[in-house]
Tab-separated table of C-alpha atoms in Angstrom:
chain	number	residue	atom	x	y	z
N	255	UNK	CA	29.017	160.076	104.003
N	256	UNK	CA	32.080	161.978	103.667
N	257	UNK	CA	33.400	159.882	107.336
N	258	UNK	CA	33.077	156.841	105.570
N	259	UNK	CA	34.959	157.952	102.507
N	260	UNK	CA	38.013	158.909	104.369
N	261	UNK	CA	37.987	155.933	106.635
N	262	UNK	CA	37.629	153.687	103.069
N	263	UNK	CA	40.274	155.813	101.934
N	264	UNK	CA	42.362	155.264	104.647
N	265	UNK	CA	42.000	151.683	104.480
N	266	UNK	CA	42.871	152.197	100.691
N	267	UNK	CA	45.968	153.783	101.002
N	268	UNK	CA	47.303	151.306	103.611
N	269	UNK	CA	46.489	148.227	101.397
N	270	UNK	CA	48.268	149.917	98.201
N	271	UNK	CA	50.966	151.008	100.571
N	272	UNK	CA	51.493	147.054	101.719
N	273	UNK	CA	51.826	145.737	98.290
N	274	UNK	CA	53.250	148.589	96.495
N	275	UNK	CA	55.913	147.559	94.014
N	276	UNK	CA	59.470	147.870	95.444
N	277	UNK	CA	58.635	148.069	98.937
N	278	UNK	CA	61.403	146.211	100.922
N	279	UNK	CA	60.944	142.145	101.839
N	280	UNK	CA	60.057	141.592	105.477
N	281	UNK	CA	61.240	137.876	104.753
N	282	UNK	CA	63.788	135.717	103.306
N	283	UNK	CA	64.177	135.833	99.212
N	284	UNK	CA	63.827	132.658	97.755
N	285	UNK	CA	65.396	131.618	94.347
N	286	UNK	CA	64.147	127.872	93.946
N	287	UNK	CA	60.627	128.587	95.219
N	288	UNK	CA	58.608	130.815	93.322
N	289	UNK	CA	56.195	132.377	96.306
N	290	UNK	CA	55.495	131.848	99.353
N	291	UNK	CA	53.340	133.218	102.633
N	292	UNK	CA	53.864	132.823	106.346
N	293	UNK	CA	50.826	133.963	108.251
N	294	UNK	CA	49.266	134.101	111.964
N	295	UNK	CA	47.038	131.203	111.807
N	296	UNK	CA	44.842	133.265	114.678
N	297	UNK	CA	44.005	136.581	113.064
N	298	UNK	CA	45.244	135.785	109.532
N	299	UNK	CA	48.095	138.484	109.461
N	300	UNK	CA	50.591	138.371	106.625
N	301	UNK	CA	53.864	138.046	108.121
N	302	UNK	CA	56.215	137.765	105.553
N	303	UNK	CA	55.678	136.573	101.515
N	304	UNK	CA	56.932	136.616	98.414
N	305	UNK	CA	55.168	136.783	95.305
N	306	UNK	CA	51.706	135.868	97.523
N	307	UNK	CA	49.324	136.545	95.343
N	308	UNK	CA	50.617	135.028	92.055
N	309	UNK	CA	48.326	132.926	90.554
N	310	UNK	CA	49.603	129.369	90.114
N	311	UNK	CA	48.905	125.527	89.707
N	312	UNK	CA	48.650	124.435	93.342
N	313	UNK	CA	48.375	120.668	92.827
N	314	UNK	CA	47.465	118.648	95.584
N	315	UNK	CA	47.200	121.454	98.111
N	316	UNK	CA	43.851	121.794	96.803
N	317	UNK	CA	42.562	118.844	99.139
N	318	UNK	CA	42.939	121.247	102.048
N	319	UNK	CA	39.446	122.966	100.373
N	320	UNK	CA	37.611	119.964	99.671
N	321	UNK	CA	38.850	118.479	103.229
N	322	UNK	CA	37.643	121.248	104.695
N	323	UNK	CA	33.867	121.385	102.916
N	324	UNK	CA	33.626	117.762	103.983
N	325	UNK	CA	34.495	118.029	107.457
N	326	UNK	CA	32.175	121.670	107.573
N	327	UNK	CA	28.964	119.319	105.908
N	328	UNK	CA	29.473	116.623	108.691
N	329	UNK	CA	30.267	118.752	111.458
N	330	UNK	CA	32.236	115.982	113.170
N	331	UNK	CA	29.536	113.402	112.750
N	332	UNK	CA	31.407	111.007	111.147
N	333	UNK	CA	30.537	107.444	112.524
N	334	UNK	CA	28.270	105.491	110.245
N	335	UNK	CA	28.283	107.724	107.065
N	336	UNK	CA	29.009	105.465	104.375
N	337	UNK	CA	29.705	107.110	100.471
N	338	UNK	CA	28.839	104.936	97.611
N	339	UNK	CA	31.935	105.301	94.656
N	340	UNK	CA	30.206	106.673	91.402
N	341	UNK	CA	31.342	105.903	87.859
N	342	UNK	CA	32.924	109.402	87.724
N	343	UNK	CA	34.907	109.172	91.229
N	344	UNK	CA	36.770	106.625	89.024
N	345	UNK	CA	37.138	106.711	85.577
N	346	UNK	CA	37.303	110.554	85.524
N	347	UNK	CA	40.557	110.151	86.582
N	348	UNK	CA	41.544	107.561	83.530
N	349	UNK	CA	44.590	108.793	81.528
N	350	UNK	CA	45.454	111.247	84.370
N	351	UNK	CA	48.724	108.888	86.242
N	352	UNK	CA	47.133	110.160	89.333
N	353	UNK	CA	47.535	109.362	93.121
N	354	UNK	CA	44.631	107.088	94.136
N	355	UNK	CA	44.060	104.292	96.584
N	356	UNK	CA	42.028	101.900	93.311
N	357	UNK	CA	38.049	102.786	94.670
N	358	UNK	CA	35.579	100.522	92.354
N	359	UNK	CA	32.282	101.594	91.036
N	360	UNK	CA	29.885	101.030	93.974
N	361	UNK	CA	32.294	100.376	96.466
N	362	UNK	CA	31.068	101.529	99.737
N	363	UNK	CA	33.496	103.893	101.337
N	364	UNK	CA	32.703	105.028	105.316
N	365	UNK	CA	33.265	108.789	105.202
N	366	UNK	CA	36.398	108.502	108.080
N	367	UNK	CA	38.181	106.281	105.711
N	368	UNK	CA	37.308	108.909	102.501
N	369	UNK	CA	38.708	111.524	104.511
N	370	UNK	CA	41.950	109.861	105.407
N	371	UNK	CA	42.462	108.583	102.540
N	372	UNK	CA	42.618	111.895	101.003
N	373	UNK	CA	44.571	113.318	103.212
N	374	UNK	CA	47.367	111.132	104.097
N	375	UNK	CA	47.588	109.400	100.844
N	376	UNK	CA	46.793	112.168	98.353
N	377	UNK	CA	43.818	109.880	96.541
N	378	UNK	CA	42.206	111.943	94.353
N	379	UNK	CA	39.088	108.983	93.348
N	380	UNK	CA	39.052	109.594	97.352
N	381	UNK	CA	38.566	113.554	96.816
N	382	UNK	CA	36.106	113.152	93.711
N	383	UNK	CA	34.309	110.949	96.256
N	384	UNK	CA	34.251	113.880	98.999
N	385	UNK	CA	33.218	116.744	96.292
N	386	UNK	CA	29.958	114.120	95.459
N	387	UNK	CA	29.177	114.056	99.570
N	388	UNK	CA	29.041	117.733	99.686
N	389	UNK	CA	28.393	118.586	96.525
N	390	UNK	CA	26.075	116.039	94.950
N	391	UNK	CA	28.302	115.781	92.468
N	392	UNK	CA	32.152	116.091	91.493
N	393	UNK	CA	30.930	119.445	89.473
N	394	UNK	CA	28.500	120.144	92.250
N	395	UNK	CA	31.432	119.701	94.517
N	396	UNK	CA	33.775	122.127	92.596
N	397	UNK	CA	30.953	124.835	92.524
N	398	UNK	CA	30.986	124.505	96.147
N	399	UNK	CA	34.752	125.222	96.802
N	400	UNK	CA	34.925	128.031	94.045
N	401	UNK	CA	31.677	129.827	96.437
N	402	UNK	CA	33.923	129.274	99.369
N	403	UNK	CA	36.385	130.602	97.915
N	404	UNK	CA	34.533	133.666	96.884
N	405	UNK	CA	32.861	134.092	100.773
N	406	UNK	CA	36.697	134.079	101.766
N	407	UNK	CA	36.986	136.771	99.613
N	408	UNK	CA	39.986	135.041	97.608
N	409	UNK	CA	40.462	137.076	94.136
N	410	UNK	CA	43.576	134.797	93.006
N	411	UNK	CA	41.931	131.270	93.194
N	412	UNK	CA	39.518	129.413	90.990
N	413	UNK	CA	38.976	125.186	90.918
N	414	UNK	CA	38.281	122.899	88.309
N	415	UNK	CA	38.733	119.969	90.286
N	416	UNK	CA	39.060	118.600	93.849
N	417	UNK	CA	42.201	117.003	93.470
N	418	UNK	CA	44.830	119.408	91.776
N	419	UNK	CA	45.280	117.772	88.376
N	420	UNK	CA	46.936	121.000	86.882
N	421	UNK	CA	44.497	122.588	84.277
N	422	UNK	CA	44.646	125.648	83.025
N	423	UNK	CA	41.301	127.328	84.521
N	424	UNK	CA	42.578	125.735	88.241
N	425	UNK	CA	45.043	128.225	90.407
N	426	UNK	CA	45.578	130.123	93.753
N	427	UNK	CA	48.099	131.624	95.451
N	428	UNK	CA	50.388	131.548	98.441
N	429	UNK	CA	48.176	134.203	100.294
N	430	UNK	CA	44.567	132.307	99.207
N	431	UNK	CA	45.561	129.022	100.048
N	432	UNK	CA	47.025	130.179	103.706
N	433	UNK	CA	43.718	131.729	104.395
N	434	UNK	CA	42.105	128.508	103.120
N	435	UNK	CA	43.695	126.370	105.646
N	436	UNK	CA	43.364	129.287	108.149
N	437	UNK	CA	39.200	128.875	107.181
N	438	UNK	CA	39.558	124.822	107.557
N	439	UNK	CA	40.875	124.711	110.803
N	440	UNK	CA	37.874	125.913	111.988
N	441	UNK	CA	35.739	123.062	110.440
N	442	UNK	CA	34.894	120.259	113.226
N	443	UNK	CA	37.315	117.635	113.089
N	444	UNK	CA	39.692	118.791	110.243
N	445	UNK	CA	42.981	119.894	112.268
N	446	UNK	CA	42.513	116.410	113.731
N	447	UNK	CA	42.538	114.905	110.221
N	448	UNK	CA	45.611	117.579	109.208
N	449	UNK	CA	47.483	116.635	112.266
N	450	UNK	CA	47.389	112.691	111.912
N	451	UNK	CA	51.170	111.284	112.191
N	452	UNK	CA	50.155	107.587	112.616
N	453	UNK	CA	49.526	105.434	110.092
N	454	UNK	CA	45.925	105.207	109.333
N	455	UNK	CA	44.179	101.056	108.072
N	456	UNK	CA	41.013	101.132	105.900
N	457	UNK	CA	39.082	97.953	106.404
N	458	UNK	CA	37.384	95.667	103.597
N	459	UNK	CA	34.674	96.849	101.678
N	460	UNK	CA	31.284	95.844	100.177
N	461	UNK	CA	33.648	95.592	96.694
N	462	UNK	CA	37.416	94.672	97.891
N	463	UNK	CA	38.548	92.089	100.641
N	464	UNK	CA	42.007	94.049	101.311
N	465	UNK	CA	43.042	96.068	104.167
N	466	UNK	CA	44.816	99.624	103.021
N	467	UNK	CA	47.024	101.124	104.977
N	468	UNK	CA	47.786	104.756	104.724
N	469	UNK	CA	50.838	106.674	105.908
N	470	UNK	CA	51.680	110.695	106.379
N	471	UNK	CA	54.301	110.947	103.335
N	472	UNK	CA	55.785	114.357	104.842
N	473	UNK	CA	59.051	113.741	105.172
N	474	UNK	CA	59.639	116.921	107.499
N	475	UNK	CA	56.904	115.395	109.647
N	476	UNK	CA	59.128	112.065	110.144
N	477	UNK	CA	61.361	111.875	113.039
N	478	UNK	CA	63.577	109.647	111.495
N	479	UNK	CA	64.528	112.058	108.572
N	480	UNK	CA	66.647	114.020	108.247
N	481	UNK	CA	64.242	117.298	107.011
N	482	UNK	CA	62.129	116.715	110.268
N	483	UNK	CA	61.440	120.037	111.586
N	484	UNK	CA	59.332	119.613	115.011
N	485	UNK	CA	57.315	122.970	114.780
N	486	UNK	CA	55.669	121.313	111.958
N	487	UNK	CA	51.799	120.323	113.451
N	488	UNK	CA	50.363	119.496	109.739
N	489	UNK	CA	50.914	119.635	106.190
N	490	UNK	CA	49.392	118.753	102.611
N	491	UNK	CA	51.938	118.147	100.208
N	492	UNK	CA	51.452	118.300	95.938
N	493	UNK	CA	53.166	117.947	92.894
N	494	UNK	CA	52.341	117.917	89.565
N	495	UNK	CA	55.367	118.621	86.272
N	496	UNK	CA	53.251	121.725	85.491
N	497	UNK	CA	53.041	123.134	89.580
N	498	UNK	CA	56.289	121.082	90.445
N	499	UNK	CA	56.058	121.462	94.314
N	500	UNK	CA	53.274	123.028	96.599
N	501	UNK	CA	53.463	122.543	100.252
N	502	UNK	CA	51.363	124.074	103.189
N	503	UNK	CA	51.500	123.540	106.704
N	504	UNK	CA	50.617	124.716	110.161
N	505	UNK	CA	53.391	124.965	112.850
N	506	UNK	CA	53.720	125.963	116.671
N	507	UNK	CA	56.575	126.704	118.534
N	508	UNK	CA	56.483	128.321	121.910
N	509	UNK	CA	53.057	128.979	121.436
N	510	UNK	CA	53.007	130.962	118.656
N	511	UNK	CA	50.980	129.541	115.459
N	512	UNK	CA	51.833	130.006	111.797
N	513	UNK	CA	50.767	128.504	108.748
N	514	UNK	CA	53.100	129.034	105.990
N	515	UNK	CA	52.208	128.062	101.917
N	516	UNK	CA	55.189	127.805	99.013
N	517	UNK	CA	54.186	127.010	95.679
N	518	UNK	CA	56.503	125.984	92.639
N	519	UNK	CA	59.520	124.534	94.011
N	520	UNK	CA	61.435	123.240	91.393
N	521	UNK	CA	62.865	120.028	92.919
N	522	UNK	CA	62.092	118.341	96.555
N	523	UNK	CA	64.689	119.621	98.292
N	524	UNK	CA	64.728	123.310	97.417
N	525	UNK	CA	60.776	122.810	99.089
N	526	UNK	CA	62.463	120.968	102.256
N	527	UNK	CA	65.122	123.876	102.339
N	528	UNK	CA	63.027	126.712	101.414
N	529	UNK	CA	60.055	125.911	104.555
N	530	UNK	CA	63.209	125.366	107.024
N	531	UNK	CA	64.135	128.811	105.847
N	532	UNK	CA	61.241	130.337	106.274
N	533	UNK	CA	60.061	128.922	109.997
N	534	UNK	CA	63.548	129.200	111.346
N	535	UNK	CA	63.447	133.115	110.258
N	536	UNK	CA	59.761	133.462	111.588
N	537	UNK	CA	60.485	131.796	115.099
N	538	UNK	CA	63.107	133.549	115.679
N	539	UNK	CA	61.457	137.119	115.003
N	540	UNK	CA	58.068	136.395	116.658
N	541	UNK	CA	57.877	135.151	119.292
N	542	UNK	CA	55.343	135.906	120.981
N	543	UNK	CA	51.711	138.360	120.831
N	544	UNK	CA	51.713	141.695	121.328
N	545	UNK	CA	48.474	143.182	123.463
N	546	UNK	CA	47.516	146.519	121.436
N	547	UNK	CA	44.602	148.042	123.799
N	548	UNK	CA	41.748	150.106	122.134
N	549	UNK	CA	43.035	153.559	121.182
N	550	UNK	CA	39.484	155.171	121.801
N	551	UNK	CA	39.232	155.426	118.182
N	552	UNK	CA	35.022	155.827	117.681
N	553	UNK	CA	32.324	156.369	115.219
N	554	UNK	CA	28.759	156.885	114.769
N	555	UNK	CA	26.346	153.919	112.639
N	556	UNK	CA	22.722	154.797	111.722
N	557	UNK	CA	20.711	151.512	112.486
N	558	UNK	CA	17.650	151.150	109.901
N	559	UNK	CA	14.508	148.357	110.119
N	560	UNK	CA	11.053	148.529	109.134
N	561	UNK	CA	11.777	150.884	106.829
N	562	UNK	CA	12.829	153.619	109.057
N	563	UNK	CA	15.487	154.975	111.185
N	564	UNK	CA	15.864	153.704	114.578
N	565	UNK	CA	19.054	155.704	115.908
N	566	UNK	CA	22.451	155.533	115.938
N	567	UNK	CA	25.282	153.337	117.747
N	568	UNK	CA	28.539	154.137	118.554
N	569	UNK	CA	31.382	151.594	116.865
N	570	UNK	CA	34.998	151.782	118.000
N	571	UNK	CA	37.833	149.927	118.051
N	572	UNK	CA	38.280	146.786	120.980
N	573	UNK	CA	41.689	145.990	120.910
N	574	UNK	CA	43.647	143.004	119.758
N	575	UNK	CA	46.241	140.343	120.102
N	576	UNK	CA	49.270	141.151	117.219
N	577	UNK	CA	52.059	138.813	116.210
N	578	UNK	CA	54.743	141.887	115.896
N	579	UNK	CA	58.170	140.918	115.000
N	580	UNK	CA	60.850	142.085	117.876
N	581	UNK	CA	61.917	145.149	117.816
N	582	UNK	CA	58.190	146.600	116.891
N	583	UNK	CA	55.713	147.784	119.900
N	584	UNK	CA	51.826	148.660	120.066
N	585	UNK	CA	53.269	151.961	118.468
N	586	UNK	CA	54.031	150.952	115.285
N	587	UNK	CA	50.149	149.844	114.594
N	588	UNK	CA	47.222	152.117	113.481
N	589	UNK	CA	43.895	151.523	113.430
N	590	UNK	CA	40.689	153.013	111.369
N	591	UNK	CA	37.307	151.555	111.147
N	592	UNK	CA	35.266	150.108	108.309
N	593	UNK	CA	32.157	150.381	108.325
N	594	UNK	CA	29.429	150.365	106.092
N	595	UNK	CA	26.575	153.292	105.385
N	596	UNK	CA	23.663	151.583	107.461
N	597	UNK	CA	23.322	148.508	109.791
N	598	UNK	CA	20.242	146.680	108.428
N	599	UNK	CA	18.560	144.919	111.539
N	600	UNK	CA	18.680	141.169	111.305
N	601	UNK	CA	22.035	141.028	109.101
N	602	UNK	CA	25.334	140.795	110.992
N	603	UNK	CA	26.486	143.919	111.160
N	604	UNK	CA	29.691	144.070	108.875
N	605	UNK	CA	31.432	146.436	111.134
N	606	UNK	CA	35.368	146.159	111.735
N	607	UNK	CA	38.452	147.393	112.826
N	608	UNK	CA	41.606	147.671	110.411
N	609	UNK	CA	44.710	147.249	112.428
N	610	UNK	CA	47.517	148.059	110.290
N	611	UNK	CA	50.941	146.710	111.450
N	612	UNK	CA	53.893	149.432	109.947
N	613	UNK	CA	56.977	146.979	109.544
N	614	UNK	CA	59.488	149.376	108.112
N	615	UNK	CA	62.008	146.594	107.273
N	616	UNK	CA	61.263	143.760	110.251
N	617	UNK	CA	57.844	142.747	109.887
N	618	UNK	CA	55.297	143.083	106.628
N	619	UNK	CA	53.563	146.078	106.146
N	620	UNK	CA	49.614	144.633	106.307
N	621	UNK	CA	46.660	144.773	107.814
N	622	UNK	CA	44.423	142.406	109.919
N	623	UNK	CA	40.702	143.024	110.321
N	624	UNK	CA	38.961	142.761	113.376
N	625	UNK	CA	35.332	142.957	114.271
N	626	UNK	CA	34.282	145.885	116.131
N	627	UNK	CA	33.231	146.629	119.412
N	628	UNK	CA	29.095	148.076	118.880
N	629	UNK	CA	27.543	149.906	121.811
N	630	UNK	CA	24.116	151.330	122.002
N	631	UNK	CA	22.462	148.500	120.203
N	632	UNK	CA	20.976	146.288	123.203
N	633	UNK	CA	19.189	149.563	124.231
N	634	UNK	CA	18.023	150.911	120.663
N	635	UNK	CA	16.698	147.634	120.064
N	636	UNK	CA	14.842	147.130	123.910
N	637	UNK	CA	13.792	150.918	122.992
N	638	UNK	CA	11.927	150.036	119.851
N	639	UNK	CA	10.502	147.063	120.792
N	640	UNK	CA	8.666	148.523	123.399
N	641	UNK	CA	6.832	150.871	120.691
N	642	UNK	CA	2.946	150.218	121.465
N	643	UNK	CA	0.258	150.217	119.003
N	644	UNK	CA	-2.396	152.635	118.360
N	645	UNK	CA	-5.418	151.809	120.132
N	646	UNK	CA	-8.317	149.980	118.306
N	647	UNK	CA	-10.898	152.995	118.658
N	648	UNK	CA	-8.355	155.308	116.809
N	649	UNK	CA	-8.442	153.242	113.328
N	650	UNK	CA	-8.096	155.990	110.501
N	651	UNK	CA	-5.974	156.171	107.882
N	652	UNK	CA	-3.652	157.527	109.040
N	653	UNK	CA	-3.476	155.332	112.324
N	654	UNK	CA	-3.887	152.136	110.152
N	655	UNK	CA	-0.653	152.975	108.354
N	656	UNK	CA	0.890	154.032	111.661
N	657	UNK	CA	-0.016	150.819	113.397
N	658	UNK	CA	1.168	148.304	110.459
N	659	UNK	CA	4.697	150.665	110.432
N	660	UNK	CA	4.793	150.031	114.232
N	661	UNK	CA	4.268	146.109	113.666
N	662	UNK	CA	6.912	145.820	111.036
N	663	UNK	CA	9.267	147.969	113.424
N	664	UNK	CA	8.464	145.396	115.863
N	665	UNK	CA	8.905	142.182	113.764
N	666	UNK	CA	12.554	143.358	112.688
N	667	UNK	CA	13.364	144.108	116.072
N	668	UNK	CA	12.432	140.648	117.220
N	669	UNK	CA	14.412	139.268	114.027
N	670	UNK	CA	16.948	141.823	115.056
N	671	UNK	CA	17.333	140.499	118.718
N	672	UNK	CA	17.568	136.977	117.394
N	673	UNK	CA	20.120	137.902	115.183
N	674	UNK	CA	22.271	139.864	117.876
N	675	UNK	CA	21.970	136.910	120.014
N	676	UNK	CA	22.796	134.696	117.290
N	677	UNK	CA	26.117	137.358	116.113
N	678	UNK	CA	27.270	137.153	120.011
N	679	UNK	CA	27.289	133.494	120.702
N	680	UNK	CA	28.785	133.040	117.436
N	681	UNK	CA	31.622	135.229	118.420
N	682	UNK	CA	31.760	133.777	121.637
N	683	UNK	CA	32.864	130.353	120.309
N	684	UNK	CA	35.298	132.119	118.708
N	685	UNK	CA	36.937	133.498	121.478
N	686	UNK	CA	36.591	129.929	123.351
N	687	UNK	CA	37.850	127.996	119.992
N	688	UNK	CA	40.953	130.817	119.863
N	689	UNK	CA	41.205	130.152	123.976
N	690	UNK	CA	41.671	126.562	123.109
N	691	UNK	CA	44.670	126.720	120.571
């Protein structure tokens, strides 16, 4: 007990110590743009920010959550899913001088056009359309994004609607919403969608006989402009008079992969001037990862099922891949471990590593977790599963409560092997879907 207090501690102390008032900027400072983020788009590391996690209107930003449910619910099985327009999808939106692309009532919408549509021209009938396919309906929809939110573990973002119409119970932040796109670029098919440059054409309906054509209306995605930054892979944009401007993009250069977030610019061209800013400073200090090896840094895990103990496994820290800014080395990161009292067989075991990146004045003070490397558990497992039952001539009390211990032993370690298997493949795609990028 007392281990995992001062490990929790630990942890503690380095989070206040990252966002303790007065501790000096890692990044530019902004005066037009109220906050902003720049983050690893691989491990999620806070880079550089300003004001990150003050709540505000984030206007049509918000799509990249309700993009991102729709793409996780069809998991890139788009072709022939067609969405029929509700009442709601439309005249919700009355009154509201909203972006749209003018769905009817019944008008049958094929889920690829929905999803462009919403992304590339900002249509928010198109997003109350998407929040009724994975919601059931547009409230079901915003329920939905507000749990997602929660399983992030965002505590500066709530939704009212999937659009961004600015209400008063409907904010995030510069740190929630890069961690949002960070969580959507993992959904089949969405960095695809984020991505698109080329003009997308929605074909006649059930309802209308026109063709629509949508275009990418980034400005710094446009070759021909004069804001065009290359770097830039994707990008939402939003406005609203109460959130002004809200932009949030993922860019590459040299293989390094950032997404960066600003919220409240006051007019178009601070937001143009501001993300130059900030991706011009953050190319030019990282560029490229930093391998920090395991520093041998262990503990011990009791592992419970059945309603006993089994044993114990040995947790430590496996190394990582770090964005560090140059001029920082492998030195200037810690490490401690989180872990949690017991591992419960069959539940992924919520067992990490905190690395904890010490900036001084280049780089952010933060911290990036990591899951753990577990050993021990392959063999405690094949160990209890082999426990045998009493046999049937020795049936007394005693033995009876024995024997049905032993076969609940036995069922969570089958559920617990599943599980494990389950954990490692699931971890495996990660590594391949990280490989890929």
């Amino acid at each position: 007990m007392k281990k995992h207090i001062a490990m929790l501690c630990a942890v503690l102390l380095t989070a206040l110590a990252a966002f303790a008032p007065g501790a000096a900027a890692a990044g530019p400072a902004l005066t037009a743009t109220e906050a902003y983020c720049i983050i690893d788009a691989d491990t999620g590391l806070v880079l550089a920010q300003q004001n990150m996690n003050e709540e505000l209107h984030p206007a049509s930003i918000t799509k990249v959550m309700t993009l991102g449910l729709a793409c996780e619910k069809a998991q890139g099985k788009w072709d022939n899913v067609k969405l029929t327009v509700s009442h709601e999808d439309v005249y919700s939106l009355a009154g509201t001088d909203s972006s749209h692309i003018a769905l009817q009532e019944g008008e049958e919408v094929p889920l690829t056009d929905a999803l462009y549509a919403t992304m590339m021209a900002s249509a928010n009938d198109g997003a109350n359309l998407l929040a009724e396919y994975f919601g059931g309906s547009i409230e079901g929809g915003v329920a939905a994004m507000n749990a997602q939110a929660k399983e992030l573990g965002l505590e500066h973002t709530h939704f009212a609607n999937p659009h961004g119409i600015s209400d008063e119970d409907h904010y995030t932040s510069c740190y929630d919403m890069a961690q949002i796109l960070r969580w959507a670029l993992t959904q089949p098919g969405f960095e695809t969608l984020f991505t698109r440059n080329e003009m997308y054409t929605m074909g006649p309906t059930n309802v209308q006989p026109v063709t629509r054509y949508f275009h990418q209306q980034d400005k710094m995605r446009v070759g021909s402009s004069r804001y065009y930054i290359p770097a830039i892979l994707g990008s939402k944009i939003g406005y609203t008079n109460i959130a002004r401007y809200s932009y949030v993009c993922l860019a590459e250069q040299n293989g390094v992969r950032l997404i960066c977030v600003t919220m409240q610019s006051q007019i178009k061209t601070d937001k143009y001037n501001d993300v130059r800013t900030l991706l011009d400073d953050a190319f030019a200090r990282y560029t490229g990862y930093t391998e920090i090896p395991a520093q041998g840094v262990t503990g011990e895990l009791e592992v419970a099922g059945g309603g006993s103990t089994l044993g114990t496994v040995t947790v430590s820290d496996p190394g990582v891949k770090l964005l560090l800014a140059d001029g920082l080395t492998a030195a200037d990161v810690s490490v401690t471990l989180e872990l949690p009292e017991r591992y419960l067989l069959g539940v992924d075991p919520a067992v990490y590593a905190v690395y904890t990146i010490h900036g001084r004045d280049v780089q952010e003070t933060a911290s990036v977790r990591v899951p753990a490397a577990v050993t021990g558990l392959e063999e405690l497992l094949a160990k209890s599963a082999n426990a045998t039952l009493p046999a049937s001539r020795d049936v007394g009390p005693k033995r009876i409560a024995g024997g049905l211990l032993a076969i609940s032993v036995g069922a969570t370690v089958l559920a617990a092997l599943a599980a494990f298997g389950v954990v490692r493949l699931r971890a495996k795609l990660r590594r391949k879907r990280k490989a890929r990028h």
